[in-house]
Short mmCIF file of C-alpha atoms and ligand atoms in Angstrom, two decimals:
data_model
loop_
_atom_site.label_atom_id
_atom_site.label_comp_id
_atom_site.label_asym_id
_atom_site.label_seq_id
_atom_site.Cartn_x
_atom_site.Cartn_y
_atom_site.Cartn_z
CA MET H 1 -58.39 -82.42 71.91
CA ALA H 2 -58.59 -81.15 76.05
CA LEU H 3 -57.94 -85.31 75.95
CA LEU H 4 -54.68 -84.41 75.21
CA ARG H 5 -54.19 -83.74 78.60
CA HIS H 6 -54.35 -87.30 79.88
CA THR H 7 -51.80 -88.80 77.21
CA THR H 8 -49.12 -90.85 79.29
CA ASP H 9 -45.86 -91.90 77.83
CA ASP H 10 -46.21 -95.33 78.07
CA VAL H 11 -45.26 -96.13 74.44
CA VAL H 12 -47.75 -99.55 73.41
CA GLU H 13 -47.39 -100.64 70.29
CA ARG H 14 -50.41 -100.33 67.89
CA GLN H 15 -51.17 -102.18 65.20
CA ALA H 16 -55.02 -101.32 63.69
CA LEU H 17 -55.52 -97.45 65.85
CA THR H 18 -54.24 -93.76 64.29
CA VAL H 19 -55.24 -90.91 67.32
CA ASN H 20 -54.43 -87.41 65.22
CA PRO H 21 -52.57 -88.74 62.12
CA ALA H 22 -49.59 -87.10 61.10
CA LYS H 23 -51.04 -86.48 57.21
CA THR H 24 -54.00 -85.59 54.93
CA CYS H 25 -55.95 -87.39 52.26
CA GLN H 26 -54.30 -87.80 48.78
CA PRO H 27 -56.98 -85.46 47.34
CA ILE H 28 -56.05 -82.45 48.89
CA GLY H 29 -52.15 -82.70 47.41
CA ALA H 30 -53.70 -83.47 43.85
CA MET H 31 -55.95 -80.10 44.28
CA TYR H 32 -52.92 -78.10 45.02
CA ALA H 33 -50.91 -79.18 42.39
CA ALA H 34 -53.61 -78.88 39.83
CA LEU H 35 -53.94 -75.25 41.50
CA GLY H 36 -50.86 -74.54 40.10
CA ILE H 37 -51.87 -74.95 36.38
CA ASN H 38 -52.81 -71.77 34.60
CA ARG H 39 -56.94 -71.27 34.22
CA CYS H 40 -57.49 -74.84 35.73
CA LEU H 41 -60.66 -76.02 37.80
CA PRO H 42 -59.51 -78.72 39.70
CA HIS H 43 -62.33 -81.99 39.72
CA SER H 44 -63.06 -84.07 43.23
CA HIS H 45 -64.19 -87.35 41.04
CA GLY H 46 -66.65 -88.04 44.65
CA SER H 47 -68.56 -86.79 47.44
CA GLN H 48 -69.47 -83.37 47.70
CA GLY H 49 -68.56 -84.26 51.38
CA CYS H 50 -65.01 -85.08 49.84
CA CYS H 51 -64.60 -82.16 47.76
CA SER H 52 -65.73 -79.66 50.81
CA TYR H 53 -63.00 -81.33 53.48
CA HIS H 54 -60.32 -80.99 49.89
CA ARG H 55 -61.00 -77.68 49.58
CA SER H 56 -62.08 -75.60 52.92
CA THR H 57 -57.89 -77.40 54.03
CA LEU H 58 -56.65 -75.78 50.86
CA SER H 59 -58.73 -72.60 51.89
CA ARG H 60 -57.79 -72.35 55.87
CA HIS H 61 -54.14 -72.80 54.32
CA TYR H 62 -54.09 -70.53 52.11
CA LYS H 63 -56.03 -67.67 53.39
CA GLU H 64 -57.70 -67.65 49.96
CA PRO H 65 -60.31 -69.48 48.04
CA ALA H 66 -59.39 -72.88 46.02
CA MET H 67 -61.97 -73.17 43.45
CA ALA H 68 -62.78 -76.96 42.58
CA ALA H 69 -65.39 -78.72 41.43
CA THR H 70 -67.30 -82.29 42.28
CA SER H 71 -69.05 -84.56 41.42
CA SER H 72 -72.21 -84.32 43.69
CA PHE H 73 -71.96 -88.17 44.34
CA THR H 74 -74.60 -89.39 45.40
CA GLU H 75 -76.70 -93.24 46.61
CA GLY H 76 -77.03 -93.60 42.91
CA SER H 77 -73.84 -92.77 42.06
CA SER H 78 -72.71 -95.10 44.66
CA VAL H 79 -74.46 -98.16 43.40
CA PHE H 80 -74.15 -97.35 39.09
CA GLY H 81 -70.60 -95.12 39.56
CA GLY H 82 -70.03 -92.05 38.87
CA GLN H 83 -69.42 -92.21 34.96
CA ALA H 84 -73.11 -90.09 34.52
CA ASN H 85 -72.10 -87.65 37.34
CA LEU H 86 -68.93 -86.14 35.65
CA LEU H 87 -69.78 -86.05 31.93
CA GLN H 88 -72.61 -84.08 33.68
CA ALA H 89 -69.80 -81.70 35.47
CA LEU H 90 -67.40 -81.52 32.68
CA ASN H 91 -70.36 -79.97 30.42
CA THR H 92 -71.35 -77.79 33.18
CA ILE H 93 -67.99 -76.50 34.38
CA PHE H 94 -66.63 -75.78 30.47
CA SER H 95 -70.08 -74.06 29.54
CA VAL H 96 -70.25 -72.19 32.92
CA TYR H 97 -66.71 -71.79 34.19
CA ASP H 98 -64.42 -72.20 31.45
CA PRO H 99 -61.19 -72.81 33.11
CA ASP H 100 -58.44 -74.67 29.51
CA VAL H 101 -57.78 -77.89 31.91
CA VAL H 102 -60.40 -80.21 34.35
CA ALA H 103 -57.45 -81.82 36.66
CA VAL H 104 -60.34 -84.69 37.74
CA HIS H 105 -58.97 -86.85 40.45
CA THR H 106 -60.51 -89.71 42.77
CA THR H 107 -61.32 -90.58 45.91
CA CYS H 108 -61.41 -93.67 48.03
CA LEU H 109 -65.36 -93.78 47.19
CA SER H 110 -64.39 -93.50 43.04
CA GLU H 111 -61.33 -95.69 43.66
CA THR H 112 -63.59 -98.57 45.71
CA ILE H 113 -66.41 -98.20 42.77
CA GLY H 114 -63.99 -98.18 39.96
CA ASP H 115 -64.41 -95.61 37.79
CA ASP H 116 -62.20 -95.60 34.77
CA ILE H 117 -61.66 -91.61 34.38
CA PRO H 118 -59.81 -90.94 30.72
CA GLN H 119 -62.39 -93.69 29.38
CA ILE H 120 -65.30 -90.97 30.80
CA ALA H 121 -63.31 -87.96 29.65
CA ASP H 122 -63.05 -89.84 26.23
CA ALA H 123 -66.79 -89.87 26.55
CA ALA H 124 -67.32 -86.23 27.16
CA VAL H 125 -65.23 -85.89 24.60
CA ALA H 126 -67.18 -87.58 22.19
CA LYS H 127 -70.26 -85.85 22.95
CA GLY H 128 -68.99 -82.48 22.74
CA PHE H 129 -68.59 -81.06 26.49
CA VAL H 130 -64.99 -80.54 25.48
CA PRO H 131 -64.16 -77.47 23.38
CA GLU H 132 -61.87 -77.06 21.39
CA GLY H 133 -58.69 -76.08 22.78
CA LYS H 134 -59.27 -77.11 26.19
CA CYS H 135 -57.98 -80.38 27.99
CA VAL H 136 -59.40 -82.57 30.82
CA ILE H 137 -56.15 -84.48 32.70
CA HIS H 138 -56.65 -86.85 35.75
CA CYS H 139 -54.93 -88.75 38.25
CA ASN H 140 -56.23 -91.58 40.36
CA THR H 141 -55.62 -90.17 44.45
CA PRO H 142 -57.08 -93.72 46.40
CA SER H 143 -57.09 -92.36 49.71
CA TYR H 144 -56.79 -95.62 51.79
CA VAL H 145 -53.18 -95.52 50.18
CA GLY H 146 -50.26 -92.70 50.80
CA SER H 147 -51.05 -89.06 51.69
CA HIS H 148 -51.90 -85.52 50.55
CA THR H 149 -47.54 -85.40 49.40
CA THR H 150 -48.60 -88.91 46.89
CA GLY H 151 -51.75 -86.95 45.69
CA PHE H 152 -49.38 -84.17 44.80
CA ALA H 153 -46.73 -85.73 43.43
CA ASN H 154 -49.74 -87.62 40.94
CA MET H 155 -51.40 -85.11 39.57
CA THR H 156 -47.41 -83.64 38.97
CA LYS H 157 -46.84 -86.41 36.98
CA ALA H 158 -50.40 -86.28 35.17
CA MET H 159 -49.37 -82.54 33.85
CA VAL H 160 -46.06 -84.81 32.33
CA ASP H 161 -48.20 -87.94 31.21
CA TYR H 162 -51.06 -85.17 29.31
CA PHE H 163 -49.26 -82.34 27.97
CA SER H 164 -45.33 -82.82 27.95
CA THR H 165 -43.93 -83.19 24.26
CA SER H 166 -40.65 -83.61 22.36
CA THR H 167 -40.14 -81.39 19.29
CA SER H 168 -36.59 -82.17 18.60
CA GLU H 169 -33.30 -84.67 19.81
CA ASP H 170 -31.87 -81.44 20.55
CA LYS H 171 -32.78 -79.73 23.91
CA ILE H 172 -32.76 -76.17 24.86
CA ALA H 173 -29.49 -75.70 26.60
CA ASP H 174 -30.41 -72.65 28.82
CA GLN H 175 -34.18 -73.85 29.88
CA ILE H 176 -35.03 -76.80 32.40
CA ASN H 177 -37.88 -77.54 34.44
CA ILE H 178 -38.41 -77.04 37.80
CA ILE H 179 -40.57 -79.52 40.48
CA PRO H 180 -40.44 -77.53 43.03
CA GLY H 181 -42.79 -79.92 45.49
CA TRP H 182 -45.34 -78.70 47.97
CA VAL H 183 -43.91 -75.89 49.43
CA GLU H 184 -45.98 -72.61 49.85
CA PRO H 185 -46.19 -70.65 46.72
CA ALA H 186 -43.59 -67.59 48.27
CA ASP H 187 -41.35 -70.65 47.78
CA MET H 188 -41.90 -71.73 44.16
CA GLY H 189 -41.36 -67.48 43.89
CA GLU H 190 -38.26 -67.63 45.64
CA ILE H 191 -36.89 -71.08 43.70
CA LYS H 192 -37.84 -69.20 40.99
CA ARG H 193 -35.50 -66.09 41.74
CA LEU H 194 -32.37 -67.97 42.15
CA VAL H 195 -32.99 -69.65 38.58
CA LYS H 196 -33.84 -66.20 36.64
CA MET H 197 -30.65 -64.94 38.55
CA MET H 198 -28.24 -67.84 37.53
CA SER H 199 -29.31 -66.98 34.15
CA LEU H 200 -31.52 -69.63 33.42
CA LYS H 201 -35.12 -70.34 31.86
CA GLY H 202 -36.99 -72.10 33.90
CA ILE H 203 -40.31 -73.81 33.40
CA THR H 204 -41.65 -74.25 37.31
CA PHE H 205 -44.99 -76.66 37.27
CA PRO H 206 -47.15 -76.96 39.24
CA ASP H 207 -46.54 -73.56 40.51
CA THR H 208 -48.94 -72.11 42.75
CA SER H 209 -46.84 -68.69 43.51
CA GLY H 210 -49.22 -65.85 41.92
CA VAL H 211 -52.96 -68.38 42.49
CA LEU H 212 -52.42 -68.75 46.23
CA ASP H 213 -50.71 -65.75 46.97
CA ALA H 214 -52.42 -63.35 44.09
CA PRO H 215 -52.95 -59.90 45.13
CA LEU H 216 -55.48 -58.53 46.61
CA THR H 217 -57.67 -56.11 43.51
CA ALA H 218 -60.71 -54.93 42.81
CA GLU H 219 -62.10 -57.45 40.74
CA TYR H 220 -62.45 -61.00 41.07
CA ASN H 221 -60.74 -63.27 39.67
CA MET H 222 -61.85 -67.02 39.01
CA TYR H 223 -58.51 -67.68 37.70
CA PRO H 224 -55.55 -65.80 38.68
CA LYS H 225 -52.52 -65.00 36.69
CA GLY H 226 -50.02 -67.56 37.78
CA GLY H 227 -49.72 -71.53 37.22
CA ALA H 228 -47.98 -73.08 34.58
CA THR H 229 -49.59 -72.42 31.05
CA ILE H 230 -50.32 -75.53 28.94
CA GLU H 231 -47.29 -74.23 26.44
CA GLN H 232 -45.40 -73.80 29.83
CA LEU H 233 -46.27 -76.96 29.67
CA GLU H 234 -45.87 -78.28 26.37
CA ALA H 235 -42.13 -77.48 26.39
CA THR H 236 -41.16 -79.40 28.93
CA GLY H 237 -40.29 -82.00 26.87
CA ASP H 238 -37.66 -79.88 24.64
CA SER H 239 -35.55 -78.97 27.92
CA ALA H 240 -32.12 -79.61 28.50
CA GLY H 241 -32.72 -81.14 31.91
CA THR H 242 -35.24 -81.07 34.84
CA ILE H 243 -34.40 -80.79 38.78
CA ALA H 244 -37.19 -82.70 40.76
CA LEU H 245 -36.93 -81.03 44.54
CA GLY H 246 -37.84 -83.57 46.45
CA PRO H 247 -38.13 -87.69 45.54
CA ILE H 248 -41.87 -88.13 46.82
CA CYS H 249 -43.34 -84.84 45.62
CA SER H 250 -41.71 -84.63 42.33
CA GLY H 251 -39.66 -87.70 41.76
CA PRO H 252 -41.91 -89.96 39.65
CA ALA H 253 -43.53 -86.74 37.49
CA ALA H 254 -39.13 -85.93 36.51
CA GLU H 255 -38.85 -89.78 36.30
CA ALA H 256 -41.83 -90.26 33.55
CA LEU H 257 -40.51 -86.61 31.73
CA GLN H 258 -37.20 -88.57 31.60
CA ASN H 259 -38.71 -91.87 29.74
CA LYS H 260 -41.64 -89.89 27.58
CA CYS H 261 -39.00 -87.37 26.56
CA GLN H 262 -35.66 -88.05 27.15
CA VAL H 263 -35.25 -84.91 29.65
CA PRO H 264 -32.40 -86.00 31.44
CA GLN H 265 -33.48 -85.54 35.36
CA ASN H 266 -32.16 -84.65 39.25
CA THR H 267 -33.20 -85.45 42.27
CA LEU H 268 -32.50 -83.04 45.37
CA PRO H 269 -33.69 -82.31 49.06
CA LEU H 270 -35.87 -79.44 48.54
CA PRO H 271 -33.87 -77.06 49.01
CA ILE H 272 -34.63 -75.81 52.74
CA GLY H 273 -31.46 -74.57 54.76
CA LEU H 274 -27.58 -73.80 53.62
CA ARG H 275 -26.66 -77.58 52.55
CA ALA H 276 -29.77 -78.29 50.66
CA THR H 277 -29.54 -75.13 48.94
CA ASP H 278 -26.42 -75.47 47.98
CA MET H 279 -27.26 -78.78 46.40
CA PHE H 280 -29.54 -76.69 43.97
CA ILE H 281 -27.08 -74.23 43.27
CA GLN H 282 -24.78 -76.21 42.08
CA THR H 283 -26.76 -78.04 40.06
CA LEU H 284 -28.13 -75.25 38.27
CA ARG H 285 -24.32 -74.66 37.87
CA LYS H 286 -24.59 -77.17 35.10
CA TYR H 287 -26.87 -75.66 32.93
CA ASN H 288 -25.58 -72.54 32.86
CA GLY H 289 -21.62 -72.62 32.38
CA GLY H 290 -20.81 -73.03 36.08
CA ASN H 291 -21.13 -69.08 36.42
CA VAL H 292 -22.92 -68.75 40.21
CA PRO H 293 -23.60 -64.27 40.23
CA ALA H 294 -22.09 -62.39 43.67
CA GLU H 295 -25.57 -61.44 44.75
CA ILE H 296 -25.84 -65.30 45.25
CA THR H 297 -22.85 -65.50 46.72
CA ALA H 298 -23.29 -62.41 49.00
CA GLU H 299 -27.14 -64.20 50.41
CA ARG H 300 -25.08 -67.03 51.50
CA GLY H 301 -22.02 -65.32 52.84
CA ARG H 302 -24.91 -63.74 55.08
CA LEU H 303 -27.12 -66.63 55.97
CA VAL H 304 -23.74 -67.78 57.07
CA ASP H 305 -23.03 -64.98 59.25
CA LEU H 306 -26.12 -64.57 60.56
CA VAL H 307 -26.00 -69.24 61.69
CA SER H 308 -22.69 -68.20 63.24
CA ASP H 309 -23.77 -65.66 65.39
CA MET H 310 -26.83 -67.18 66.93
CA SER H 311 -25.18 -70.40 66.70
CA GLN H 312 -24.67 -70.27 70.39
CA TYR H 313 -27.94 -70.80 71.45
CA PHE H 314 -29.11 -73.04 69.17
CA TYR H 315 -25.88 -75.70 70.03
CA GLY H 316 -27.84 -78.99 70.86
CA LYS H 317 -31.10 -78.26 71.51
CA THR H 318 -33.91 -80.76 70.81
CA VAL H 319 -36.36 -80.55 68.50
CA ALA H 320 -39.89 -82.83 67.37
CA LEU H 321 -40.35 -82.81 64.28
CA TRP H 322 -43.31 -83.86 61.93
CA GLY H 323 -44.90 -83.06 58.86
CA ASP H 324 -43.80 -84.66 55.05
CA PRO H 325 -41.01 -86.87 54.00
CA ASP H 326 -39.74 -84.13 51.62
CA GLN H 327 -39.09 -80.90 54.14
CA LEU H 328 -38.89 -83.32 56.97
CA VAL H 329 -35.39 -84.48 55.47
CA SER H 330 -34.37 -80.99 54.20
CA LEU H 331 -35.29 -79.72 57.65
CA THR H 332 -33.27 -82.04 59.26
CA GLN H 333 -30.24 -81.60 58.44
CA PHE H 334 -30.73 -77.91 58.40
CA LEU H 335 -30.90 -78.55 62.30
CA VAL H 336 -27.83 -81.02 62.20
CA ASP H 337 -26.06 -78.21 60.15
CA LEU H 338 -27.14 -75.93 63.14
CA ASP H 339 -26.03 -78.76 65.88
CA MET H 340 -29.60 -78.92 67.16
CA ARG H 341 -30.50 -81.71 67.95
CA PRO H 342 -33.78 -83.96 66.36
CA LYS H 343 -34.75 -86.40 68.69
CA TYR H 344 -38.37 -87.64 66.87
CA ILE H 345 -39.20 -87.73 63.44
CA ILE H 346 -42.50 -88.85 62.36
CA THR H 347 -44.51 -89.07 59.14
CA GLY H 348 -48.20 -90.65 58.74
CA THR H 349 -46.74 -90.79 54.75
CA PRO H 350 -45.79 -94.59 54.71
CA GLY H 351 -43.07 -95.37 52.44
CA LYS H 352 -39.52 -96.84 54.34
CA ALA H 353 -37.35 -94.83 51.34
CA PHE H 354 -38.04 -92.01 53.75
CA LEU H 355 -36.28 -93.58 57.14
CA ARG H 356 -33.59 -93.91 54.80
CA ARG H 357 -32.70 -90.63 54.08
CA ILE H 358 -33.43 -89.22 57.62
CA GLY H 359 -30.58 -92.10 58.61
CA GLU H 360 -28.06 -90.53 56.00
CA VAL H 361 -28.33 -86.96 56.95
CA LEU H 362 -28.26 -88.22 60.71
CA GLY H 363 -25.24 -89.63 60.08
CA ASP H 364 -22.81 -92.03 62.94
CA GLY H 365 -23.03 -87.97 64.77
CA VAL H 366 -26.06 -88.03 66.17
CA LYS H 367 -27.72 -90.88 68.54
CA ASP H 368 -30.89 -91.85 70.47
CA VAL H 369 -32.97 -89.95 67.75
CA ILE H 370 -36.37 -91.50 67.20
CA VAL H 371 -37.94 -92.37 63.32
CA LYS H 372 -41.01 -93.38 62.50
CA GLN H 373 -43.39 -93.28 58.98
CA GLY H 374 -46.42 -94.97 58.55
CA ALA H 375 -49.97 -94.86 60.07
CA GLN H 376 -48.64 -95.27 63.94
CA ALA H 377 -46.43 -92.44 63.12
CA ASP H 378 -49.42 -89.94 64.34
CA MET H 379 -49.35 -86.98 66.99
CA LEU H 380 -49.94 -89.29 69.90
CA TYR H 381 -47.19 -91.59 69.45
CA ILE H 382 -44.97 -88.19 69.41
CA HIS H 383 -46.76 -86.71 72.40
CA GLN H 384 -45.89 -89.72 74.54
CA LEU H 385 -42.43 -89.24 73.42
CA ILE H 386 -42.40 -86.41 74.22
CA LYS H 387 -44.37 -87.31 77.70
CA ARG H 388 -41.32 -89.15 78.30
CA GLU H 389 -38.54 -87.16 77.29
CA ARG H 390 -38.92 -83.42 77.16
CA VAL H 391 -37.65 -81.32 74.06
CA ASP H 392 -36.59 -77.99 74.09
CA LEU H 393 -38.65 -77.59 70.61
CA LEU H 394 -41.05 -78.82 68.55
CA ILE H 395 -41.67 -78.06 64.66
CA GLY H 396 -44.87 -79.28 62.70
CA ASN H 397 -48.14 -78.11 61.58
CA THR H 398 -50.85 -76.71 63.37
CA TYR H 399 -51.68 -80.08 64.69
CA GLY H 400 -48.80 -79.48 67.18
CA LYS H 401 -50.42 -76.41 69.23
CA TYR H 402 -51.90 -78.95 71.41
CA ILE H 403 -49.40 -80.36 72.54
CA SER H 404 -46.77 -77.51 72.54
CA ARG H 405 -49.98 -76.27 75.37
CA ASP H 406 -50.20 -78.94 77.15
CA GLU H 407 -46.59 -79.24 77.68
CA ASP H 408 -45.49 -75.60 77.56
CA ILE H 409 -42.71 -76.15 74.66
CA PRO H 410 -42.49 -73.75 71.72
CA LEU H 411 -43.93 -74.45 68.75
CA ILE H 412 -42.62 -73.13 65.37
CA ARG H 413 -45.51 -73.84 62.90
CA HIS H 414 -44.46 -75.19 59.28
CA GLY H 415 -45.29 -78.05 56.35
CA PHE H 416 -48.75 -78.05 55.78
CA PRO H 417 -51.46 -77.33 57.03
CA ILE H 418 -51.22 -74.30 59.41
CA LEU H 419 -55.00 -72.89 59.82
CA ASP H 420 -54.33 -70.89 62.70
CA ARG H 421 -51.48 -68.32 61.46
CA ILE H 422 -51.79 -65.86 58.64
CA GLY H 423 -49.23 -64.81 56.14
CA HIS H 424 -46.81 -68.11 55.92
CA GLN H 425 -47.40 -68.47 52.14
CA TYR H 426 -46.14 -64.82 51.47
CA PHE H 427 -42.62 -65.95 53.11
CA PRO H 428 -40.27 -68.29 51.89
CA THR H 429 -38.46 -70.65 54.40
CA ALA H 430 -36.66 -72.49 50.98
CA GLY H 431 -33.12 -70.48 49.43
CA TYR H 432 -30.49 -69.04 51.63
CA ARG H 433 -33.16 -66.87 51.94
CA GLY H 434 -35.67 -68.72 53.86
CA ALA H 435 -32.90 -70.55 55.68
CA MET H 436 -32.76 -66.70 57.40
CA ARG H 437 -35.63 -66.21 58.49
CA LEU H 438 -36.04 -69.96 59.61
CA CYS H 439 -32.89 -69.04 61.96
CA GLU H 440 -35.09 -65.90 63.13
CA LYS H 441 -38.28 -67.35 64.13
CA ILE H 442 -35.96 -70.72 65.46
CA LEU H 443 -34.11 -68.47 68.11
CA ASP H 444 -37.00 -65.72 68.46
CA ALA H 445 -38.81 -68.68 69.75
CA PHE H 446 -35.85 -69.42 72.33
CA LEU H 447 -35.04 -65.60 73.21
CA ASP H 448 -39.26 -65.19 74.03
CA ARG H 449 -39.03 -68.01 76.59
CA GLN H 450 -36.07 -67.25 77.93
CA ASP H 451 -37.16 -63.65 78.63
CA ARG H 452 -40.61 -64.95 79.67
CA ASP H 453 -38.99 -67.27 82.37
CA ALA H 454 -36.18 -65.30 83.26
CA PRO H 455 -36.38 -64.39 87.30
CA GLU H 456 -35.66 -61.07 87.51
CA GLU H 457 -31.98 -60.28 88.57
CA SER H 458 -30.89 -62.39 85.05
CA PHE H 459 -34.32 -60.56 83.18
CA GLU H 460 -31.77 -59.12 80.33
CA LEU H 461 -31.71 -55.69 77.90
CA THR H 462 -29.22 -57.01 75.36
CA MET H 463 -29.10 -60.59 75.29
S1 SF4 R 501 -63.19 -90.18 51.86
FE1 SF4 R 501 -61.53 -90.79 50.85
S2 SF4 R 501 -61.02 -88.72 49.55
FE2 SF4 R 501 -62.79 -88.24 50.76
S3 SF4 R 501 -62.16 -86.76 52.59
FE3 SF4 R 501 -62.15 -89.06 53.63
S4 SF4 R 501 -59.55 -89.94 52.87
FE4 SF4 R 501 -60.57 -88.00 51.07
#
């Protein structure tokens, strides 16, 4: 990574080379989503090396053990397929670790071999390896397409495919499904809090709050209390509506639920920032008779007050952002609302819809923005752009710290993965309160820089 100091501003059009991608692999997302089911053990159908990478990335980000099993492919499985390994794994997992659900995702290798996971799961049931009342669910996550966000979406959709059940044509008026998208456990907690304050019964899935931010107790608990239960997942088919937060991560599950159980869906941006949170609250109003409690109005008012106090410092500041499409769209909107200037926006997750959504957010008012998605939208590319024309702030995951150090530009860590800071999973950036925290982080970065760089005669106590 020290080689970054040799990066030049020479942006060469590349076709077949990615340097430091702005994404991770599909199964990581599937594993994160699966951890949001109560008493679920994610299972990586492939080699131990893949599973180690998936688990270690999640454990390093959340600073919690991310429990998962693997089919432990060897050379033999690569030639003859992984059926025997998965059958043995399921037998061992249910008899030793006693989960309620095993959520199997594939890897590049098992996808290339073409293992048929539902057929293997059926064979495991036939052999009596899956105890009564327990389930095996699956999704396909070939990592040579998509990214960790696609894997998250696929496993979330699998929850609908396997569990959601409609027991009546009459839906439960005050029960809604919330698909929170790939956000921190604390964000899921904040989203649930808002739903509850709106007097609605929410079923949140996946739900990693209480799983990857579980309290430290004297006892080891392989399956923490949090997560959506099987009963809750089944009941999603009877809800009055679904709110999918983020079209990439949550849209496919919401659509599947609409098709399978006729639950109408609303796909919204992730509720990061003022405007996106407003949209979320407005949509919740459709289901609670139109009421917004005074406490939520007060929270919004506090955010607006804070923004007006800080706006003089935000005005015109330029930002480079990278990360997941759903997060980038809402973050960009918030930065525009703060009168800041997003300048470079990249995501390694492919999909042209991202360019359209970012275009809508930027509108005609924000000029000279470079937006790129896909394999060549990597960390080298964003570094080259910064070499050409600097920005005032970086917002993205830990992989930007090398650019931050080399270019001496402050970095706000946001998104996934954050490997070099602790505690982020406990503090939401979603909702009005989360937006206040984001504002504080951004302004602190600017004022810390001002303090550091100020000559003695301009070093101020009050700023
Ligand atoms: S081989 Fe594929 S699934 Fe395994 S870690 Fe690499 S990208 Fe991920």
